[in-house]
Short mmCIF file of C-alpha atoms and ligand atoms in Angstrom, two decimals:
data_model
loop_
_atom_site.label_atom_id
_atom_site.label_comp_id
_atom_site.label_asym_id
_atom_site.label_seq_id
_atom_site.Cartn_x
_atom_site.Cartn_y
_atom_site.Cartn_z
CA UNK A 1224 -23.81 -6.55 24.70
CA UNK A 1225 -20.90 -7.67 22.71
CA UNK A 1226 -17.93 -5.45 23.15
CA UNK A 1227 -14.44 -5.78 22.10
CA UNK A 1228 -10.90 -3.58 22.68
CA UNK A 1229 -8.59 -3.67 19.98
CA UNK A 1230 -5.17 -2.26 19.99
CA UNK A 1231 -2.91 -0.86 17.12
CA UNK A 1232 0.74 -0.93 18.29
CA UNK A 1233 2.11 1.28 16.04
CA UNK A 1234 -0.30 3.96 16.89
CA UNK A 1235 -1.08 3.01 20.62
CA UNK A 1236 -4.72 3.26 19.51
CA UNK A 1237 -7.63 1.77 20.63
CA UNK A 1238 -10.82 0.88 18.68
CA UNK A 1239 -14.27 0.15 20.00
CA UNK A 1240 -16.57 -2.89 18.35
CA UNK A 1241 -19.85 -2.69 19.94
CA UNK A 1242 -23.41 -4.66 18.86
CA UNK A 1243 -26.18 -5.57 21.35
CA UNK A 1244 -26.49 -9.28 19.77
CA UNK A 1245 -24.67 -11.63 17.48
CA UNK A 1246 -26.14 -11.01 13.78
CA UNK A 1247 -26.81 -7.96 15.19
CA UNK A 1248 -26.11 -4.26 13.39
CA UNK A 1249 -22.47 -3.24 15.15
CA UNK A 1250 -20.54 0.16 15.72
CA UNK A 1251 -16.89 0.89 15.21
CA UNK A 1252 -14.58 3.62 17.47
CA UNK A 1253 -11.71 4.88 16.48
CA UNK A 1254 -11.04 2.35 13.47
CA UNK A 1255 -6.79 2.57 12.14
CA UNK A 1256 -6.46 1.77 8.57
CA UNK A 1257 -4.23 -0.61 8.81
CA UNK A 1258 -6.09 -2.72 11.23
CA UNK A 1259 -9.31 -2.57 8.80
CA UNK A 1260 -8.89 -6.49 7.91
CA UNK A 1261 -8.71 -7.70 11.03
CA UNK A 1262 -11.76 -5.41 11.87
CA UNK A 1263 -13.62 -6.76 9.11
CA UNK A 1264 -12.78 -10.59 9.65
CA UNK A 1265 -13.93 -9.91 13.77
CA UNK A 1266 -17.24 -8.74 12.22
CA UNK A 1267 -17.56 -11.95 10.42
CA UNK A 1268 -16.72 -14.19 12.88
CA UNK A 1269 -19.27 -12.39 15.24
CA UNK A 1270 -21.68 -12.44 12.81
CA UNK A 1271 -22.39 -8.58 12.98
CA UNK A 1272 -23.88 -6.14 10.67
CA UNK A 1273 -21.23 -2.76 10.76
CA UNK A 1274 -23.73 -0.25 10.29
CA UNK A 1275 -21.92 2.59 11.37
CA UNK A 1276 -17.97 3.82 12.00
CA UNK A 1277 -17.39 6.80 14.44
CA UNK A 1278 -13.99 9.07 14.71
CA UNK A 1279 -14.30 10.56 18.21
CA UNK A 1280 -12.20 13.53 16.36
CA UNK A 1281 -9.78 14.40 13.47
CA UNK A 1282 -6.77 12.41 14.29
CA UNK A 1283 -3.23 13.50 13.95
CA UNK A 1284 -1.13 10.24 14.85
CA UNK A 1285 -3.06 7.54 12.66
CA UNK A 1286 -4.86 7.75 9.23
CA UNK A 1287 -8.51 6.69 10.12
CA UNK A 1288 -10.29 3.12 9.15
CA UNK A 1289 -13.28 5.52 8.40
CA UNK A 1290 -13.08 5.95 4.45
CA UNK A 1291 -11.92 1.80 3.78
CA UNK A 1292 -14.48 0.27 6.08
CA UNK A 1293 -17.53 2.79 4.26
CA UNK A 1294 -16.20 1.02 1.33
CA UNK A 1295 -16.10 -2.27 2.13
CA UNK A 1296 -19.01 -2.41 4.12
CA UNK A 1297 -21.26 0.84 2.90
CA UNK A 1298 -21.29 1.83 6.79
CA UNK A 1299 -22.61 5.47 8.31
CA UNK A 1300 -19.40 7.40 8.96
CA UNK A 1301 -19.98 9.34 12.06
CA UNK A 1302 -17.92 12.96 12.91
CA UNK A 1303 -18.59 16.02 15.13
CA UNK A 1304 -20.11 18.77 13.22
CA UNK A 1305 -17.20 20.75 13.33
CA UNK A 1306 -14.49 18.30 12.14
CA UNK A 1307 -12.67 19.42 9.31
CA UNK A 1308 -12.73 15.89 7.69
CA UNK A 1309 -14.16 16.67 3.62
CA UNK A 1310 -17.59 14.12 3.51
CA UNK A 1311 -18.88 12.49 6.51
CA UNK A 1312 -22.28 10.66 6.41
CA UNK A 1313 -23.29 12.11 9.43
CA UNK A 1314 -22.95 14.70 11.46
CA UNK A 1315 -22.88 14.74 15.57
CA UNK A 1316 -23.52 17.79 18.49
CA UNK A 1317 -23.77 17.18 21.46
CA UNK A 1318 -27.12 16.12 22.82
CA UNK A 1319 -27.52 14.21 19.49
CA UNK A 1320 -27.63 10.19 19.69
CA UNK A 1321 -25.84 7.54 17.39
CA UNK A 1322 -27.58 4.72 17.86
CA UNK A 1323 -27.38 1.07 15.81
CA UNK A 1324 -29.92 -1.81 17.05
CA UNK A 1325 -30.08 -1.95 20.37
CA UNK A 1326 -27.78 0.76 21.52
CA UNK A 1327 -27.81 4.33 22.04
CA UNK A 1328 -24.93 6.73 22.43
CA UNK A 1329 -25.53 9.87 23.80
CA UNK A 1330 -23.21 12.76 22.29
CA UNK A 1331 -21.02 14.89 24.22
CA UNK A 1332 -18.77 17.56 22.85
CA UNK A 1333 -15.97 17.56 24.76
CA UNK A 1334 -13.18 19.61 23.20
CA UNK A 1335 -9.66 20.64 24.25
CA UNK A 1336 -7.44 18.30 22.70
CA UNK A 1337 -9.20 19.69 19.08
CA UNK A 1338 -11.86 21.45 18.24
CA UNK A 1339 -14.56 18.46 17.00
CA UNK A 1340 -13.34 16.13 20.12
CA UNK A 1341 -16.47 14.45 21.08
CA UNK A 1342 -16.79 11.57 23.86
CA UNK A 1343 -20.05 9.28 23.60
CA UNK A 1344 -21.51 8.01 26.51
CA UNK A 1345 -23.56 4.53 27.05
CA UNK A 1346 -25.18 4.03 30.89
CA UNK A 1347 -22.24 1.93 31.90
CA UNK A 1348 -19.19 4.02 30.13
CA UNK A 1349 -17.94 6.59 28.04
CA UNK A 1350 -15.61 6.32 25.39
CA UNK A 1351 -13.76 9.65 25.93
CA UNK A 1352 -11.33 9.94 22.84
CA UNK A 1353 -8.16 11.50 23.30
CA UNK A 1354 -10.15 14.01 26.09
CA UNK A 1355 -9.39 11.92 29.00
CA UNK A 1356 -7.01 9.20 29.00
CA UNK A 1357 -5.98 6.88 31.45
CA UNK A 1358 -4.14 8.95 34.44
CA UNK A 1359 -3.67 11.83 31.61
CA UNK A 1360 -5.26 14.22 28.89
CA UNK A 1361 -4.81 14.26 25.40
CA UNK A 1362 -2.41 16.89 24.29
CA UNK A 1363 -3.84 20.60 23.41
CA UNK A 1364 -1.01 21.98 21.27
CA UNK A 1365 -2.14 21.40 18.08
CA UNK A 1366 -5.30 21.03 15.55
CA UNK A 1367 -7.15 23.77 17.55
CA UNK A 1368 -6.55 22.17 21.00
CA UNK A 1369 -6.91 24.63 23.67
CA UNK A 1370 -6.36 23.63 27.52
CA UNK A 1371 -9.20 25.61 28.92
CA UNK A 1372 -11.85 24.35 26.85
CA UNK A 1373 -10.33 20.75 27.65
CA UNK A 1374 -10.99 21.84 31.33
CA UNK A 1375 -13.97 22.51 31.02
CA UNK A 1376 -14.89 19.40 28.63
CA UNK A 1377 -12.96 17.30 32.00
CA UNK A 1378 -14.35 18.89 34.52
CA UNK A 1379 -17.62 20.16 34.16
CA UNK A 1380 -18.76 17.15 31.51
CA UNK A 1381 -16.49 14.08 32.26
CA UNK A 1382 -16.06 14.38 35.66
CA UNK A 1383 -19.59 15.02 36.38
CA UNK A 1384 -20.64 11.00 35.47
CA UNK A 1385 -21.01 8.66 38.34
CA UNK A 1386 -17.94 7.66 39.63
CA UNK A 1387 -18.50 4.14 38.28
CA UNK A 1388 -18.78 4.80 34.48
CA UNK A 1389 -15.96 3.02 32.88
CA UNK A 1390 -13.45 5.07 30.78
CA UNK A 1391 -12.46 3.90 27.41
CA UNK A 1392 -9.74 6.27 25.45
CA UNK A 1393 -8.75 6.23 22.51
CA UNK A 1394 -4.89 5.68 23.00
CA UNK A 1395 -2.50 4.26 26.04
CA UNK A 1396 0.79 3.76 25.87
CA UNK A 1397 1.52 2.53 28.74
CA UNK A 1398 -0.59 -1.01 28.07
CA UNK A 1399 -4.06 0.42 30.46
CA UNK A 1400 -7.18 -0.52 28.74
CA UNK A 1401 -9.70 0.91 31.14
CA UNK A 1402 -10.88 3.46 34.47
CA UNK A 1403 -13.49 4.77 35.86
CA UNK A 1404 -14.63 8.19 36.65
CA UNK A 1405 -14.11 8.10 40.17
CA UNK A 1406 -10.44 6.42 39.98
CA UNK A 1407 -9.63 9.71 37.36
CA UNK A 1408 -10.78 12.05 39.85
CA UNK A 1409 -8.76 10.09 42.32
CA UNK A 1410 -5.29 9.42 40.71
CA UNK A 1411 -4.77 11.07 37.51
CA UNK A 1412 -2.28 13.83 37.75
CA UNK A 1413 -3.32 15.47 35.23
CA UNK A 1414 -6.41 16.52 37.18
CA UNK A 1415 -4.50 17.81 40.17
CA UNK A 1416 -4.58 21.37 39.13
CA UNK A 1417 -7.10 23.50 41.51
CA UNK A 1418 -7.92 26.13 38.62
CA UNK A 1419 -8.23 26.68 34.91
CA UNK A 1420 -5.27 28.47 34.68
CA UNK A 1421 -3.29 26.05 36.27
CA UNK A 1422 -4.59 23.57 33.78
CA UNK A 1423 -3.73 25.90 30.85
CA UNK A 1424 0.11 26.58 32.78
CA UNK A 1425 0.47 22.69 33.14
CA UNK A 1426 -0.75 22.08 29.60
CA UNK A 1427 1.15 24.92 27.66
CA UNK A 1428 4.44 23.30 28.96
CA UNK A 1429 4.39 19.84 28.21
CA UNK A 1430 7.05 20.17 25.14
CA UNK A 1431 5.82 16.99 23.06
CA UNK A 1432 7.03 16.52 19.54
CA UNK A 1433 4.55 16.02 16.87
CA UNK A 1434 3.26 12.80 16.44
CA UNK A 1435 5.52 10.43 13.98
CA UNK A 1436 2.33 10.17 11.72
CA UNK A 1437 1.39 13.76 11.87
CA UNK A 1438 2.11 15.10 8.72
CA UNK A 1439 0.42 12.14 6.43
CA UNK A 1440 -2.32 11.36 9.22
CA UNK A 1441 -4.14 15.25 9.25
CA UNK A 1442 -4.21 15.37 5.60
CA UNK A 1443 -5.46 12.02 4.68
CA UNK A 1444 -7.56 12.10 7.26
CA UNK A 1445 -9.68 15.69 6.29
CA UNK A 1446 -10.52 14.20 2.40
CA UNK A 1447 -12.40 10.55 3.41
CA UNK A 1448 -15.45 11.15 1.24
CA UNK A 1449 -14.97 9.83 -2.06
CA UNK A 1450 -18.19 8.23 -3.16
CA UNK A 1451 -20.45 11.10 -4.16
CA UNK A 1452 -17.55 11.85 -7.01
CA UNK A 1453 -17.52 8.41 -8.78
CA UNK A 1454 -21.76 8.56 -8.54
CA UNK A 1455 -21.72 12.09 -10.31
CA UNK A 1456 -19.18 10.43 -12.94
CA UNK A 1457 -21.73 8.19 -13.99
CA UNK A 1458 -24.52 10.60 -14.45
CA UNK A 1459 -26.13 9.66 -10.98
CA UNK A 1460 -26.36 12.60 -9.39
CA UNK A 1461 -28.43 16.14 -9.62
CA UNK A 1462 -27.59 19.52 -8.60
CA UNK A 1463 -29.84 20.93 -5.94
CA UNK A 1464 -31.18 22.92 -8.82
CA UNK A 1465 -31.44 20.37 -10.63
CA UNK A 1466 -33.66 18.44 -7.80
CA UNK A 1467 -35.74 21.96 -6.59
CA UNK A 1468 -36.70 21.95 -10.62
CA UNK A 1469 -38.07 18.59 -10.64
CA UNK A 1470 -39.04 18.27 -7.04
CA UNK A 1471 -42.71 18.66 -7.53
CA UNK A 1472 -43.54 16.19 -10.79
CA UNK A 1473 -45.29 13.10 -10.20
CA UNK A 1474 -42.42 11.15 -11.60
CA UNK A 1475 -40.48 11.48 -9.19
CA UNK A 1476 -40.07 9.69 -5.69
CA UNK A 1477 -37.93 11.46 -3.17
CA UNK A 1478 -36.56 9.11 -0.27
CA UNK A 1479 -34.97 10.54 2.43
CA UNK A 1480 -32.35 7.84 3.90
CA UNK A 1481 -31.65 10.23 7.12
CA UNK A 1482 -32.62 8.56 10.73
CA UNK A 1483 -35.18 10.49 12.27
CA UNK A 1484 -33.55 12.61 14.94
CA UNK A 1485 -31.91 14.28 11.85
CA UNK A 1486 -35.01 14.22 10.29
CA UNK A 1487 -36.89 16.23 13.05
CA UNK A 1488 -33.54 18.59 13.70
CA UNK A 1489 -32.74 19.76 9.98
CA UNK A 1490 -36.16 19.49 8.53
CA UNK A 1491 -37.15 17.25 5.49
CA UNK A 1492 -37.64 18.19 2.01
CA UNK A 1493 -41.77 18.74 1.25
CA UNK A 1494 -43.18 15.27 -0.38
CA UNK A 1495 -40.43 13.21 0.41
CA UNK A 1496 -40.71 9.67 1.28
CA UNK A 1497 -38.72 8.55 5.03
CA UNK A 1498 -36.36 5.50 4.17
CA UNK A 1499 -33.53 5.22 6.60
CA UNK A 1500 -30.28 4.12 4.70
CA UNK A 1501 -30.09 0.94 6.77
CA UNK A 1502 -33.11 -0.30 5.95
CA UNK A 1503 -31.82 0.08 2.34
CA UNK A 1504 -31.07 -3.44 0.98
CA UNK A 1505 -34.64 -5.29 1.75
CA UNK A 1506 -36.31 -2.24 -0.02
CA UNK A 1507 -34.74 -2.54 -3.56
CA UNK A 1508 -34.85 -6.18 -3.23
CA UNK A 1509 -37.53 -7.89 -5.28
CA UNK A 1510 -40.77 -6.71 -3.41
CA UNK A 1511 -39.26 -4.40 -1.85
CA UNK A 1512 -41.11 -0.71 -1.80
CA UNK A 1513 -38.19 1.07 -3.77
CA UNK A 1514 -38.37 -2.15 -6.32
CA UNK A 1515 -41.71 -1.46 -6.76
CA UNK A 1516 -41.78 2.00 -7.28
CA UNK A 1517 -38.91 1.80 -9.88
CA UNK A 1518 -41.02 -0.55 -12.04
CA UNK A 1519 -43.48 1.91 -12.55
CA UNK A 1520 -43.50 3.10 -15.72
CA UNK A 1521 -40.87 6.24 -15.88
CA UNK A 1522 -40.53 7.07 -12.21
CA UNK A 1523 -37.43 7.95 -11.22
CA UNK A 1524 -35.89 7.62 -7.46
CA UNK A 1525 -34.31 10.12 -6.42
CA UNK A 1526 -32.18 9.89 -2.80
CA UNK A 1527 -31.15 12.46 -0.48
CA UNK A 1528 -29.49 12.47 3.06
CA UNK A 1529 -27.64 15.10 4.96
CA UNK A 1530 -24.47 15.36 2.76
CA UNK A 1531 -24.82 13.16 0.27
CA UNK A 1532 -22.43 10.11 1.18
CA UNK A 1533 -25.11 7.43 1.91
CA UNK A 1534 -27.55 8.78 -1.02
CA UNK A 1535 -24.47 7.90 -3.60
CA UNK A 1536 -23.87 4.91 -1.99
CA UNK A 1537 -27.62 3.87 -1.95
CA UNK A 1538 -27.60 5.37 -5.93
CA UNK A 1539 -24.86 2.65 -6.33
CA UNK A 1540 -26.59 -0.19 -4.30
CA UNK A 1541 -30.13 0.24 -5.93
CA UNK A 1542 -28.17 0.71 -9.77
CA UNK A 1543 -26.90 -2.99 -8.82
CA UNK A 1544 -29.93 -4.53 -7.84
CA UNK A 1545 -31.30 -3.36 -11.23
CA UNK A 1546 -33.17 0.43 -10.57
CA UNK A 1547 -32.02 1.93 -13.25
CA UNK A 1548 -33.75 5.27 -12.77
CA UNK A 1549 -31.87 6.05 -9.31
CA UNK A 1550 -30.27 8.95 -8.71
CA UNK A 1551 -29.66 11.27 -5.82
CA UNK A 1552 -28.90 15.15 -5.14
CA UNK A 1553 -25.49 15.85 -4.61
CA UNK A 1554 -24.63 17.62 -1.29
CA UNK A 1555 -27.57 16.42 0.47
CA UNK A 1556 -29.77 18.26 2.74
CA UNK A 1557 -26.76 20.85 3.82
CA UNK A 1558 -26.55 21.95 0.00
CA UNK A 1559 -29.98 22.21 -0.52
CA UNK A 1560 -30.13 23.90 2.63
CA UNK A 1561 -27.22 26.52 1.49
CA UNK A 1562 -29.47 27.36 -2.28
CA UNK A 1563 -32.47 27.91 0.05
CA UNK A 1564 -34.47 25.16 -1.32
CA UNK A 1565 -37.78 24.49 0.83
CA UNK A 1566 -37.84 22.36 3.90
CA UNK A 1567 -40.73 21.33 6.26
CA UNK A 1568 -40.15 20.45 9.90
FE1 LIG B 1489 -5.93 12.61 19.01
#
């Protein structure tokens, strides 16, 4: 596996690049804005594929890599389901996987620190987000935080891995890069508390300030969609009444870029073709299935994914390469679900 640590100073952040091969597809943790160059020019040098960027929640003391490396790279952007953050490609719960060639993240909601803190877990370590740092806990004061449902995301999640999975937070200040489980349990002090109340006592009385960044970093960070706006602009994109009117003409050619655990766990629109959005670029390549279907006389593409994000960005991408009749249906699968439009399992 390659895997790399990289630090942001100014934020005390770490950010997780992670690929099973060289020219391999890679993932992103935790990316910082400001470090998005030096992400990119890593990715190059290792000859990876970014595929997909993951927040592990909304942060407060950094503005996210998130939105700049979607556009640079057309990457999935990954979130819990309940972050607040406006368009995300795709959505996590726990028991969900992310997964990029040759690597598999299990899911685990994990919040305490906020609300849509999640911590996702490979066989040999987790990468636990602000949940459980290095000989402390992220702070529960603000952005929903709440100390007992951190205790419960330590103790009865976190602390139930084998003592040997490695921890990897998102921040340290104090220049630790990695634990383990079973050195937490040991030495963090955190941890020392023998109920959940005690927890919530110790917690409730920690007096931080607000992080430096706060104000700037919450809002910026909530709006990173921005594509599906741009695609409508250009006349790319159809309401979900729009798509339930034509959905049934033989015209058209529905692809569904969603992977297929979503797929199987929101249900797929009836007649739709299966084309996950990675797989994107050879298909509207000359020869390539989408190619071939567009040069058919008057048939028009039309993509759709769980929110709309990659289906404007694969509306843009297949546009380039010359398929002129692409469009896609703004809002995805979770606005089509909200007018009641028709789904199979
Ligand atoms: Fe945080």
């Amino acid at each position: 596996m390659i895997f790399r640590q990289l630090f942001d100073s100014a934020s005390g952040t770490y950010t997780y690049i992670l690929a099973s091969r060289p020219g391999g597809e890679a993932l992103i943790i935790d990316p910082v804005l400001e470090k998005v160059e030096r992400y990119l020019r890593l990715i190059r040098e290792l000859d990876l594929k970014l595929v997909k960027a993951v927040d592990t929640h909304l942060h407060a003391d950094h503005i996210t890599g998130l939105g700049a490396l979607r556009d640079h790279t057309h990457c999935i952007t990954v979130m819990g389901e309940q972050s607040q953050a406006d368009v995300v490609s795709m959505r996590v719960a726990e028991g969900d996987r992310v997964e990029v060639e040759g690597l598999r993240l299990d899911v685990l909601y994990t919040p305490g620190h906020t609300d849509d803190s999640y911590s996702f877990l490979l066989p040999d370590r987790v990468f636990t987000g602000d949940t459980l740092l290095i000989r402390g806990t992220g702070r529960t004061d603000f952005q929903n935080g709440d100390p007992r449902a951190q205790f419960d995301s330590i103790f009865n999640k976190l602390l139930k891995l084998p003592d040997a999975m490695l921890v990897y937070p998102a921040h340290d200040y104090k220049g630790d890069t990695v634990s383990t489980i079973g050195e937490e349990k040991l030495f963090n002090p955190r941890l020392r508390v023998k109920s959940m109340d005690e927890y919530a006592e110790l917690m409730n009385n920690l007096k931080l300030p607000n992080p430096k960044m706060m104000d700037v970093a919450v809002p910026a960070n909530i709006r990173v969609g921005l594509h599906q706006d741009e695609v409508a602009r250009k006349g790319w994109a159809l309401s979900v009444g729009d798509a339930m009117a034509l959905r049934d003409r033989s015209d058209i050619a529905l692809i569904d870029l969603r992977e297929k655990s979503e797929r199987e766990k929101h249900g797929v629109i009836p007649g739709s073709l299966h084309l996950p959005y990675p797989q994107l670029p050879s298909e509207i390549g000359s020869g390539g299935m989408l190619y071939e279907l567009a040069s058919q006389p008057d048939k028009r593409i039309v993509f759709y994914c769980a929110f709309g994000e990659r289906s404007a960005m694969a509306v843009q991408a297949a546009q380039d390469a010359g398929l002129k009749t692409a469009c896609h249906i703004a809002g995805g699968i979770d606005a089509w679900k909200k007018a009641n439009g028709p789904l199979v399992q």
